[in-house]
CSV table of C-alpha atoms in Angstrom, one decimal:
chain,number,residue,atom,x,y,z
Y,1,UNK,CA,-3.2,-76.5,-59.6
Y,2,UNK,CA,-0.3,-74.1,-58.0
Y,3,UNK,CA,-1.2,-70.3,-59.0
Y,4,UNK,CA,1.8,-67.7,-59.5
Y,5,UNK,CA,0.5,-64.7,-60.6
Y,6,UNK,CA,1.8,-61.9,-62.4
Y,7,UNK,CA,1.1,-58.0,-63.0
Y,8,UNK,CA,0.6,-56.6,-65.1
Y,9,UNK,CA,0.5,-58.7,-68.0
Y,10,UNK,CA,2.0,-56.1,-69.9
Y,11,UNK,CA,3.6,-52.5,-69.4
Y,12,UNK,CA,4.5,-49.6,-72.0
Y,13,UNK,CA,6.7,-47.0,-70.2
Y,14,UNK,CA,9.1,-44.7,-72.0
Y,15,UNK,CA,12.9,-44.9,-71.9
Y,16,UNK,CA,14.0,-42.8,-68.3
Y,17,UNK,CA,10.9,-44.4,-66.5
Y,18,UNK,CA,10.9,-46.3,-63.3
Y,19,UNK,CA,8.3,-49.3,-62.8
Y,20,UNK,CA,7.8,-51.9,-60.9
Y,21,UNK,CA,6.1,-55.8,-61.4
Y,22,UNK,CA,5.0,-57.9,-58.8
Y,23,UNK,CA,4.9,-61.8,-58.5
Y,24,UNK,CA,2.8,-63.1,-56.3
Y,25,UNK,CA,2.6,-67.4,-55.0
Y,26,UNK,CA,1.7,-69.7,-52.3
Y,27,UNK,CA,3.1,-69.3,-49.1
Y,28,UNK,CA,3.4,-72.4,-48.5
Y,29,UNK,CA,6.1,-75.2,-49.4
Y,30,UNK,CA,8.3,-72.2,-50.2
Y,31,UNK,CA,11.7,-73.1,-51.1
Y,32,UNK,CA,12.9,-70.4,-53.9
Y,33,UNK,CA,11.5,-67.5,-55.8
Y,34,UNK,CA,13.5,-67.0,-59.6
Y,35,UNK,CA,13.0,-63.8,-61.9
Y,36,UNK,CA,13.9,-64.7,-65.2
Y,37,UNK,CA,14.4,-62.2,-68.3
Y,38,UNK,CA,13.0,-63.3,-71.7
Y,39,UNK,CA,14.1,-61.5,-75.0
Y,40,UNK,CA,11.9,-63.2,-78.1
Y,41,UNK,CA,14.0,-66.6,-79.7
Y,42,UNK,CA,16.7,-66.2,-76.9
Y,43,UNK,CA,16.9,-68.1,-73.9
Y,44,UNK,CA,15.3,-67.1,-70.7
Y,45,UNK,CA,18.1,-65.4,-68.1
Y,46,UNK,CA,18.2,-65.5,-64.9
Y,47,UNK,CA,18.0,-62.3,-63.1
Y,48,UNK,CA,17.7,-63.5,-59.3
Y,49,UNK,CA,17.3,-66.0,-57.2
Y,50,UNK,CA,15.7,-65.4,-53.5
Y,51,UNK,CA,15.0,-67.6,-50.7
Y,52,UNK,CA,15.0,-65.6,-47.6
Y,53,UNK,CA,11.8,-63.4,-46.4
Y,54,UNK,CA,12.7,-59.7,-46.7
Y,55,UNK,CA,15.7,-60.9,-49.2
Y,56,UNK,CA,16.2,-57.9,-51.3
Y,57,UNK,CA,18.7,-58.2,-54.2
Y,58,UNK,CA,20.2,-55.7,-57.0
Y,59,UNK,CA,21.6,-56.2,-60.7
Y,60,UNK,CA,22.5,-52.8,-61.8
Y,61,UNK,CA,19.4,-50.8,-62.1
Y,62,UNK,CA,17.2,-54.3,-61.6
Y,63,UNK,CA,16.3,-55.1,-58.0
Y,64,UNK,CA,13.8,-57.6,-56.2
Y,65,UNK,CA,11.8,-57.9,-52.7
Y,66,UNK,CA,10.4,-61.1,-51.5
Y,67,UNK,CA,7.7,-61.6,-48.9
Y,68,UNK,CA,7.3,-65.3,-48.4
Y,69,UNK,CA,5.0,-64.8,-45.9
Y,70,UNK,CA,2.4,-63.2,-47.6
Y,71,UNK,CA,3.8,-64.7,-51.1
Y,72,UNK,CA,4.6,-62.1,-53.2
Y,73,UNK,CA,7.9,-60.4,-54.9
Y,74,UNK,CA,8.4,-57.0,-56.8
Y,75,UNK,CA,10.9,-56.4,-59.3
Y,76,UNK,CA,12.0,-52.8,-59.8
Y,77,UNK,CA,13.6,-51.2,-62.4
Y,78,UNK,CA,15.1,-47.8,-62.3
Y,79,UNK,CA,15.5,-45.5,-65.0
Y,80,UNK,CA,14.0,-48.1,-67.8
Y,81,UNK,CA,16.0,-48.3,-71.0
Y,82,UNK,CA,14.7,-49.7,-74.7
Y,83,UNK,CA,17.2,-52.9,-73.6
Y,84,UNK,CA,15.1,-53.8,-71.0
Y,85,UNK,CA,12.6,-54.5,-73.3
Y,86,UNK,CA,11.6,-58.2,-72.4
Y,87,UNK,CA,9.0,-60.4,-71.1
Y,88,UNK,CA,10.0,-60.8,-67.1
Y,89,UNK,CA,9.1,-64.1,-65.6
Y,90,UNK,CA,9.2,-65.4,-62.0
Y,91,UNK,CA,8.7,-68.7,-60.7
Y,92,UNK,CA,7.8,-70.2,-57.4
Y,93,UNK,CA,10.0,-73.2,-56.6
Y,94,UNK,CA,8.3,-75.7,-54.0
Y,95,UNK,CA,10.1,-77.9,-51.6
Y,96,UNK,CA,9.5,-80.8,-54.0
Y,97,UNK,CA,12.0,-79.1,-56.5
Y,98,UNK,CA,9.0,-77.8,-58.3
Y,99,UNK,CA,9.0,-74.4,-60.5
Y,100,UNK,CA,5.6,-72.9,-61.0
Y,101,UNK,CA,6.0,-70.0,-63.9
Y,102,UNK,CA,3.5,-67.1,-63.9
Y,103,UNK,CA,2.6,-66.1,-67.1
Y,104,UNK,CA,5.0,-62.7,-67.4
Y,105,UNK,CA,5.3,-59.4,-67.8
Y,106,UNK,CA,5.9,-58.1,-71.2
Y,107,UNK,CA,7.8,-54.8,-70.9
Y,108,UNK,CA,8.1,-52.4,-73.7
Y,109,UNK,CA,10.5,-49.3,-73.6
Y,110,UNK,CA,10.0,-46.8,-76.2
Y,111,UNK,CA,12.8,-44.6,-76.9
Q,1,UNK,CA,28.7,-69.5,-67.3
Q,2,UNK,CA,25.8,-72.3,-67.6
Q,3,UNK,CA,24.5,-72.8,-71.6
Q,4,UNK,CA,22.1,-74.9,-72.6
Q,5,UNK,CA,21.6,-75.5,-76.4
Q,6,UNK,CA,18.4,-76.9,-78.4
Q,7,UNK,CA,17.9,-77.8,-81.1
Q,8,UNK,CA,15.9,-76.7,-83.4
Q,9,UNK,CA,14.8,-73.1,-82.5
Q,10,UNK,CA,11.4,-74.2,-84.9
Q,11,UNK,CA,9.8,-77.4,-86.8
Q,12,UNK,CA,6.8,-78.1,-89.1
Q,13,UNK,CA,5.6,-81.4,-89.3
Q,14,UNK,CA,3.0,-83.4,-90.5
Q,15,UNK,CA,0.3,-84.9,-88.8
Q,16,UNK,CA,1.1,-88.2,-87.6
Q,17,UNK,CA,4.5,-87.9,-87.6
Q,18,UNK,CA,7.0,-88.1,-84.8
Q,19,UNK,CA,9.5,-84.8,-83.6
Q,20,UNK,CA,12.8,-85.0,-81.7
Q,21,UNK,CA,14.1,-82.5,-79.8
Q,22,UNK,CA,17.1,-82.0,-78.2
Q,23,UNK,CA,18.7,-80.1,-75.3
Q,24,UNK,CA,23.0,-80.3,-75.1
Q,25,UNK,CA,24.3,-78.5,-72.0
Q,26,UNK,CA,27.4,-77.4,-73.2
Q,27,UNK,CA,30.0,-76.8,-70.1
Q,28,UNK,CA,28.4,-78.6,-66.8
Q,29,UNK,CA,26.7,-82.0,-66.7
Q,30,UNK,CA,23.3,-81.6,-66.4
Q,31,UNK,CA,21.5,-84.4,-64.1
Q,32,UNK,CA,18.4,-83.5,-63.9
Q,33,UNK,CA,16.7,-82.0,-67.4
Q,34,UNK,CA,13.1,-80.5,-67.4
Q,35,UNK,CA,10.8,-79.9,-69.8
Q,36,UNK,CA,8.4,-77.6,-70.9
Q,37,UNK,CA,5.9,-76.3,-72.9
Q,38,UNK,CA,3.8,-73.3,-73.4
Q,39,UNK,CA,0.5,-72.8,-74.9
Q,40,UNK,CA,-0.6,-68.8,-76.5
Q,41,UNK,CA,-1.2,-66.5,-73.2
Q,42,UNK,CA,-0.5,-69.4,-70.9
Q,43,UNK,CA,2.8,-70.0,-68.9
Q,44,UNK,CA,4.9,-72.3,-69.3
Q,45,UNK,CA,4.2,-75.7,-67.8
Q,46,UNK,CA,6.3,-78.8,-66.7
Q,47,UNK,CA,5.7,-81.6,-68.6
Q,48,UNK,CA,8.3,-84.0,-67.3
Q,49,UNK,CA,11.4,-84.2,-65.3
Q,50,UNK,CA,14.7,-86.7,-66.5
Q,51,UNK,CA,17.2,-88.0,-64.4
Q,52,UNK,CA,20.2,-89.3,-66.0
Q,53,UNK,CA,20.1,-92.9,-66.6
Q,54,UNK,CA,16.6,-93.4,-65.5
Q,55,UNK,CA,12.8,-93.0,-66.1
Q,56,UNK,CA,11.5,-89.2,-66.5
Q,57,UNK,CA,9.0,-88.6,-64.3
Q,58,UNK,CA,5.6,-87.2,-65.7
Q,59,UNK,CA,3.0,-84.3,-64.7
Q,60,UNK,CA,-0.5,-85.8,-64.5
Q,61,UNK,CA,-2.2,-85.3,-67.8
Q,62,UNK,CA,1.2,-85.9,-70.3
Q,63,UNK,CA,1.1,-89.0,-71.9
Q,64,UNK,CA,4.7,-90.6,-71.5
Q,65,UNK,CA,4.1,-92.6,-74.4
Q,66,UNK,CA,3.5,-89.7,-76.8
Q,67,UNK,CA,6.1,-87.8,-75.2
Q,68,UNK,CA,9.1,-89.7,-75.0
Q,69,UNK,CA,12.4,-88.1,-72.8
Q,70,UNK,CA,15.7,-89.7,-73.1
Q,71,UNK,CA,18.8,-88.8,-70.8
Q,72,UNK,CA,21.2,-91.1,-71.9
Q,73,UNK,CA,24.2,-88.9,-71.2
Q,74,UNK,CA,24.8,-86.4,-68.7
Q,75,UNK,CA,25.0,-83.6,-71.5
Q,76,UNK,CA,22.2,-84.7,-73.5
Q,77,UNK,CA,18.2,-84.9,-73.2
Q,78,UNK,CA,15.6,-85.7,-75.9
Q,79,UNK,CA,11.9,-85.1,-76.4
Q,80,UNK,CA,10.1,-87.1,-78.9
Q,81,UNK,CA,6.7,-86.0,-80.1
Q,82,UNK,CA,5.3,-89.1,-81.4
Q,83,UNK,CA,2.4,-89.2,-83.9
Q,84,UNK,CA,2.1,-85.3,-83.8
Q,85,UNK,CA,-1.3,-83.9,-84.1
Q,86,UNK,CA,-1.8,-80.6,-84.3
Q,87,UNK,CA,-2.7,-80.1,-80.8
Q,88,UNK,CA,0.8,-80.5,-80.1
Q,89,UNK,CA,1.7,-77.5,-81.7
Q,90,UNK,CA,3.3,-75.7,-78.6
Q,91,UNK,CA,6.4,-74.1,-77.1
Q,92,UNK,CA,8.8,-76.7,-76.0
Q,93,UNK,CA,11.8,-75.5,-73.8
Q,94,UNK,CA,14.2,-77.6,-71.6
Q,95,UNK,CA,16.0,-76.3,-68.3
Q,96,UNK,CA,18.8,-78.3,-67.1
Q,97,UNK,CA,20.5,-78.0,-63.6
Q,98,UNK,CA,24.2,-77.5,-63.1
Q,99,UNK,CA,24.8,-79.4,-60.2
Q,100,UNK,CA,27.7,-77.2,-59.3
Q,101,UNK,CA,25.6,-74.3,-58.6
Q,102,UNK,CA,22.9,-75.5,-56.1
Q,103,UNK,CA,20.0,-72.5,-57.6
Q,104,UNK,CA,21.2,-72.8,-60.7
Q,105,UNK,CA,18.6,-73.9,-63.5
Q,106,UNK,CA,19.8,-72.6,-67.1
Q,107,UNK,CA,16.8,-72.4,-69.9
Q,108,UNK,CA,17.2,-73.8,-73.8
Q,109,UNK,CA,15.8,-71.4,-76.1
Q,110,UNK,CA,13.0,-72.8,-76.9
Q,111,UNK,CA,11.5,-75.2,-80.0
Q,112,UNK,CA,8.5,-73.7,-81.7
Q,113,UNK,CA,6.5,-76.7,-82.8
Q,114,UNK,CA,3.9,-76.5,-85.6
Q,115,UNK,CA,1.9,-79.8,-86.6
Q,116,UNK,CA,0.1,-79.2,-90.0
C-alpha cells in the first residue's frame, strides 16, 4: 500500500490568516503531484498540478512547493478568507498512471 | 472547461438490490474513466480504471463481479453495485481524463450510497 500523507487533518484559522498544509508521498515512481479543492456535494477542483522538483506554482492567494526528492509539497494560503473553506486534497500520481489521495485537510475560516 | 456529471448526487437501497451509477463528461471525450470510493476518515481509493470499449481493470481486493463498469461510449461510464449489502454503503466518485489536456483529470461530484 502507497502512503500520501497529509497535515494536519484539519485547521481552524480566522478570516486574514495565513497557513500552510503539507503533502507528503513516495519519492519514488514520481510522475505528478495534484492539489485538489473540495467544497461538501460539489466536485473536487483542481488547484495545481506539479511535476518538476522545486516547481513552485501560484493561483491568486493559493501557491504550492514540491520536493520530489524528499516527497513532499506545501500549499500556502495567504490572507485566508471564509471561501476558502474546503477540504484540500493532494494526490501522488505514479508512473503507472496511478493517483494515490491523502486523506485531506479540512480548512475552516471563521469570519 | 472540463465537466464531469453523475448521477445521482445520493441513493438508498435495499439490501440485495443492485445500484447504477453514472458519470457523463459533458464537453471532451473521456477515454479513460476512474472510479472511486471513500470510506468515513479514509481517502479516497481506486477501485477500477475503464477504457473505452474494453474491460476495466480492477484494484486487488474489488470484486469485478459485484462492481460492474461499463464504457460503452466515450462520454459515458457506469458503475453497478450488484446485490448491495450494507457494507457498500460508501462514497462513490468518478474522474475522467480529457485527453486534450495531458494533466488533466476532472472529478464527478460524488454518489453517496446508503444500503439499508
Amino acid at each position: 500500500i502507497l502512503n500520501v500523507e497529509q497535515s494536519p487533518q484539519s485547521l481552524h484559522v480566522q478570516e486574514g490568516d495565513s497557513t500552510n498544509f503539507t503533502c507528503s508521498f513516495p519519492s519514488s515512481n514520481f510522475y505528478a503531484l495534484h492539489w485538489y479543492r473540495w467544497e461538501t456535494a460539489k466536485s473536487p477542483e483542481a488547484l495545481f498540478v506539479m511535476t518538476l522538483n522545486g516547481d513552485e506554482k501560484k493561483k491568486g492567494q493559493i501557491s504550492a512547493t514540491l520536493n520530489t526528492k524528499e516527497g513532499y509539497s506545501y500549499l500556502y494560503i495567504k490572507g485566508s478568507q471564509p471561501e476558502d473553506s474546503a477540504t484540500y486534497l493532494c494526490a501522488f500520481r505514479n508512473n503507472f498512471n496511478k493517483f494515490y489521495f491523502g486523506s485531506g485537510t479540512k480548512l475552516n475560516v471563521k469570519p | 472547461g472540463a465537466v464531469v456529471s453523475q448521477h445521482p448526487s445520493w441513493v438508498i437501497c435495499k439490501s440485495g438490490t443492485s445500484v447504477k451509477i453514472e458519470c457523463r463528461s459533458l464537453d471532451f471525450q473521456a477515454t479513460t474513466m476512474f472510479w472511486y470510493r471513500q470510506f468515513p476518515k479514509q481517502s479516497l481509493m481506486l477501485m477500477a480504471t475503464s477504457n473505452e470499449g474494453s474491460k476495466a481493470t480492477y484494484e486487488q481486493g474489488v470484486e469485478k463481479d459485484k462492481f460492474l463498469i461499463n464504457h460503452a461510449s466515450l462520454t459515458l461510464s457506469t458503475l453497478t453495485v450488484t446485490s448491495a449489502h450494507p457494507e457498500d454503503s460508501s462514497f462513490y466518485i468518478c474522474s475522467a481524463r480529457d485527453v486534450v489536456r495531458t494533466y488533466g483529470y476532472t472529478f464527478g461530484s460524488g454518489t453517496r450510497l446508503t444500503v439499508v
